[in-house]
Coordinates of C-alpha atoms in Angstrom, one line a residue:
X933 CA 9.2 -1.4 -4.8
X934 CA 10.5 1.5 -3.5
X935 CA 9.8 5.2 -4.2
X936 CA 12.4 7.4 -2.2
X937 CA 11.9 10.8 -1.0
X938 CA 15.3 11.5 0.1
X939 CA 18.6 11.3 -1.6
X940 CA 20.5 9.5 1.5
X941 CA 18.1 6.9 3.6
X942 CA 17.5 8.1 7.2
X943 CA 19.3 5.9 9.8
X944 CA 17.4 5.8 12.8
X945 CA 17.7 3.6 15.7
X946 CA 15.3 1.9 18.0
X947 CA 16.7 3.6 20.8
X948 CA 15.9 7.1 19.7
X949 CA 12.7 6.5 17.9
X950 CA 9.9 7.9 19.2
X951 CA 6.2 8.7 17.8
X952 CA 4.6 11.7 18.6
X953 CA 0.8 11.9 18.1
X954 CA -0.2 15.3 18.9
X955 CA -2.8 18.0 17.3
X956 CA -6.8 17.7 17.1
X957 CA -6.4 15.2 20.2
X958 CA -7.6 15.6 23.9
X959 CA -4.6 13.5 24.9
X960 CA -0.9 14.0 23.4
X961 CA 0.8 11.3 23.8
X962 CA 4.5 9.7 22.4
X963 CA 5.4 5.9 21.9
X964 CA 9.0 5.2 22.3
X965 CA 10.1 1.8 20.2
X966 CA 10.6 -0.3 23.5
X967 CA 6.9 0.6 24.3
X968 CA 5.6 -0.1 20.5
X969 CA 7.1 -3.6 20.5
X970 CA 5.6 -4.7 24.0
X971 CA 2.1 -4.3 21.9
X972 CA 0.3 -7.4 20.6
X973 CA 1.7 -8.1 16.9
X974 CA -0.1 -9.2 13.9
X975 CA 1.2 -10.7 10.3
X976 CA -0.7 -9.8 7.5
X977 CA -0.2 -10.4 3.6
X978 CA -0.6 -6.7 2.5
X979 CA 0.1 -5.4 -1.4
X980 CA 1.4 -1.9 -1.8
X981 CA 0.9 0.5 -4.9
X982 CA 1.9 3.1 -6.0
X983 CA -0.1 5.8 -8.0
X984 CA 2.3 6.4 -10.9
X985 CA 1.8 2.3 -11.5
X986 CA 1.6 1.9 -15.2
X987 CA 0.0 -0.9 -17.0
X988 CA 2.8 -4.1 -16.8
X989 CA 4.7 -1.6 -14.4
X990 CA 6.8 -2.5 -11.2
X991 CA 5.4 0.0 -8.6
X992 CA 3.2 -2.6 -7.5
X993 CA 4.6 -5.3 -4.6
X994 CA 3.0 -8.0 -2.0
X995 CA 4.8 -8.4 1.2
X996 CA 4.2 -9.7 4.8
X997 CA 4.3 -7.4 7.1
X998 CA 4.5 -7.4 10.9
X999 CA 3.6 -4.9 13.5
X1000 CA 0.8 -3.6 15.7
X1001 CA -2.7 -2.1 14.9
X1002 CA -2.7 1.7 14.6
X1003 CA -6.0 2.2 15.7
X1004 CA -6.1 1.4 19.0
X1005 CA -3.1 3.2 19.6
X1006 CA -4.6 6.3 18.1
X1007 CA -7.7 6.2 20.0
X1008 CA -5.9 6.2 23.2
X1009 CA -5.3 9.8 21.8
X1010 CA -8.9 10.9 22.0
X1011 CA -9.4 12.2 18.4
X1012 CA -11.2 15.4 18.5
X1013 CA -14.8 15.7 16.3
X1014 CA -14.0 17.2 12.6
X1015 CA -10.2 16.0 12.5
X1016 CA -10.6 14.5 9.2
X1017 CA -6.7 13.9 8.2
X1018 CA -3.8 12.8 9.9
X1019 CA -0.3 14.2 8.9
X1020 CA 2.4 11.8 9.2
X1021 CA 6.1 13.0 9.2
X1022 CA 9.2 11.1 8.4
X1023 CA 12.1 11.9 10.1
X1024 CA 13.5 14.2 7.4
X1025 CA 10.4 15.8 7.6
X1026 CA 8.3 14.8 4.8
X1027 CA 4.7 15.1 5.2
X1028 CA 2.1 12.2 4.1
X1029 CA -1.5 13.1 4.9
X1030 CA -3.9 10.5 5.4
X1031 CA -7.6 10.3 6.1
X1032 CA -8.6 9.5 9.2
X1033 CA -11.0 7.2 8.6
X1034 CA -8.6 4.6 6.8
X1035 CA -6.7 4.2 10.0
X1036 CA -9.9 3.2 12.2
X1037 CA -12.6 1.8 10.3
X1038 CA -11.0 -1.9 11.1
X1039 CA -8.6 -2.8 8.4
X1040 CA -5.6 -3.6 9.3
X1041 CA -3.8 -0.2 9.3
X1042 CA -0.5 -1.0 11.3
X1043 CA 2.7 0.3 12.3
X1044 CA 5.0 -2.1 10.9
X1045 CA 8.3 -3.3 12.3
X1046 CA 9.2 -6.2 10.1
X1047 CA 8.9 -7.2 6.2
X1048 CA 8.5 -11.2 5.1
X1049 CA 9.9 -12.5 8.9
X1050 CA 12.9 -10.2 9.1
X1051 CA 13.6 -6.7 10.8
X1052 CA 12.3 -3.9 8.5
X1053 CA 14.7 -3.2 6.3
X1054 CA 16.1 0.3 6.1
X1055 CA 15.1 1.2 2.5
X1056 CA 11.6 0.2 3.4
X1057 CA 11.5 2.6 6.9
X1058 CA 13.3 1.0 9.6
X1059 CA 12.6 0.9 12.4
X1060 CA 8.9 1.9 12.1
X1061 CA 6.7 2.3 9.0
X1062 CA 3.2 2.8 8.5
X1063 CA 1.1 0.2 6.2
X1064 CA -2.6 1.2 5.6
X1065 CA -3.8 -0.8 3.1
X1066 CA -6.2 0.3 0.3
X1067 CA -4.9 3.4 -0.6
X1068 CA -2.5 4.6 -2.7
X1069 CA 1.3 4.8 -1.2
X1070 CA 2.1 8.2 -1.3
X1071 CA -0.7 8.7 1.5
X1072 CA -0.4 5.4 3.2
X1073 CA 2.9 4.4 3.2
X1074 CA 5.2 6.7 5.5
X1075 CA 8.6 5.1 6.2
X1076 CA 10.8 6.1 9.2
X1077 CA 7.4 8.1 10.7
X1078 CA 8.4 10.1 13.5
X1079 CA 5.0 12.3 13.8
X1080 CA 1.3 12.1 13.5
X1081 CA -0.8 15.0 13.8
X1082 CA -4.6 15.4 13.7
X1083 CA -5.9 18.1 11.9
X1084 CA -8.3 18.9 8.8
X1085 CA -8.1 18.3 4.9
X1086 CA -9.0 22.7 4.8
X1087 CA -6.1 23.4 7.4
X1088 CA -3.3 21.5 5.4
X1089 CA -2.2 20.1 2.6
X1090 CA 0.5 17.4 2.6
X1091 CA 3.6 17.4 0.1
X1092 CA 2.1 15.4 -2.6
X1093 CA -1.4 16.9 -2.4
X1094 CA 0.3 20.2 -3.3
X1095 CA 1.6 18.9 -6.5
X1096 CA 0.3 20.1 -10.0
X1097 CA -2.0 19.1 -10.8
X1098 CA -3.5 18.6 -7.5
X1099 CA -3.2 14.9 -6.2
X1100 CA -6.5 13.8 -4.4
X1101 CA -6.2 13.8 -0.7
X1102 CA -8.1 10.4 -0.4
X1103 CA -6.3 7.9 -3.1
X1104 CA -8.1 4.7 -2.9
X1105 CA -6.6 2.0 -4.7
X1106 CA -8.6 1.1 -8.4
X1107 CA -9.2 -2.3 -9.7
X1108 CA -6.3 -3.0 -11.9
X1109 CA -4.6 -6.5 -13.8
X1110 CA -1.5 -6.9 -15.7
X1111 CA 0.1 -10.0 -17.6
X1112 CA 3.2 -11.0 -16.2
X1113 CA 3.6 -14.0 -18.7
X1114 CA 4.5 -14.3 -21.6
X1115 CA 6.1 -10.8 -21.7
X1116 CA 5.4 -7.8 -23.9
X1117 CA 6.6 -8.8 -27.3
X1118 CA 8.2 -12.1 -26.7
X1119 CA 7.9 -15.0 -28.8
X1120 CA 6.0 -18.6 -27.5
X1121 CA 5.9 -21.7 -29.9
X1122 CA 2.7 -22.4 -31.2
X1123 CA 0.2 -24.5 -28.8
X1124 CA -0.5 -24.5 -25.7
X1125 CA 0.7 -21.6 -23.6
X1126 CA 0.1 -20.3 -20.0
X1127 CA -1.1 -16.6 -19.9
X1128 CA -1.0 -15.5 -16.1
X1129 CA -0.8 -12.3 -14.0
X1130 CA -2.0 -10.8 -10.9
X1131 CA -5.2 -8.6 -10.5
X1132 CA -6.1 -6.5 -7.6
X1133 CA -9.1 -4.7 -5.9
X1134 CA -8.0 -4.2 -2.4
X1135 CA -10.8 -3.6 0.2
X1136 CA -13.3 -5.3 -2.2
X1137 CA -11.3 -8.0 -3.7
X1138 CA -11.3 -9.6 -7.4
X1139 CA -14.4 -11.2 -8.7
X1140 CA -13.3 -12.7 -11.9
X1141 CA -10.6 -11.8 -14.6
X1142 CA -10.7 -12.3 -18.5
X1143 CA -8.4 -12.8 -20.7
X1144 CA -8.8 -11.2 -24.4
X1145 CA -6.6 -12.7 -27.0
X1146 CA -7.3 -10.7 -30.4
X1147 CA -9.8 -9.2 -29.0
X1148 CA -12.2 -12.1 -28.0
X1149 CA -12.2 -12.3 -24.2
X1150 CA -11.8 -15.6 -22.0
X1151 CA -12.5 -16.1 -18.4
X1152 CA -9.4 -16.9 -16.5
X1153 CA -8.9 -19.3 -13.5
X1154 CA -8.3 -17.9 -10.1
X1155 CA -6.9 -19.7 -7.0
X1156 CA -8.5 -18.8 -3.5
X1157 CA -8.3 -15.5 -2.6
X1158 CA -5.1 -14.5 -0.1
X1159 CA -7.1 -11.5 1.7
X1160 CA -9.0 -8.7 -0.3
X1161 CA -6.1 -6.7 1.2
X1162 CA -3.5 -8.3 -1.9
X1163 CA -3.3 -8.9 -5.3
X1164 CA -4.7 -12.1 -6.7
X1165 CA -2.8 -14.3 -9.2
X1166 CA -5.2 -15.7 -12.2
X1167 CA -4.1 -17.9 -15.2
X1168 CA -5.2 -18.9 -18.5
X1169 CA -4.1 -21.9 -20.9
X1170 CA -4.5 -20.6 -25.0
X1171 CA -3.8 -22.6 -27.7
X1172 CA -1.5 -20.5 -29.7
X1173 CA -1.7 -20.5 -33.4
X1174 CA 1.3 -19.6 -35.6
X1175 CA 1.4 -15.7 -36.4
X1176 CA 1.2 -12.1 -34.0
X1177 CA -1.3 -11.9 -31.6
X1178 CA -2.7 -9.0 -29.0
X1179 CA -3.2 -10.4 -25.3
X1180 CA -5.2 -8.4 -22.9
X1181 CA -6.6 -8.7 -19.5
X1182 CA -9.5 -7.2 -17.5
X1183 CA -10.5 -7.4 -14.0
X1184 CA -14.3 -7.1 -12.1
X1185 CA -14.0 -6.2 -8.6
X1186 CA -16.8 -7.8 -6.1

């Protein structure tokens, strides 16, 4: 999924791209694209979720991201005590504020340069974007990132946090689930029908999924979890009877 914050997608060449790290650090630094791609690279399956994701909505997506871990880079700047927020800016000056801890706590927070085995698409932040698992996109998914300023939440409110009513500064993703098939208000033949979808509880993982049929819940089948930072597929085989029915789904995190 995409949420654009600019009417015109930024065009940034790798030769011109730089990441400035400054603010409450002892060693301000600037990283070029050539320096970035020389660092160790990782591949990670990570689900991104928008805080505006509605029940059965499409503001969620799963992809394989390729890039370098963010934490080793930030630690080289020697972060000062009390710097509990990183204000990230894109090439147009859009501000995204993220808590410092999730970038350093061992999760696979990264500077991504590729997506699904291909160079990062322009619409997804080419040449470099941020991906931080477990947080809603408005604090964790800065595209076309060029600046990271260490500060405090008391000292600065990023763009989305200033919206009314105020948005959360921390923004951890909540446990959610959805039905993908059959579609809402669809008609199926009586007999065996597969009900299936995805559930997600990033940083904790999904323990169980239950499917409700006319108010009675049944345990769904769960295949192996990919990672705790991705959604988990589920399915349930239903012996459908003629008539109108209401289907629901609920998930339990670990």
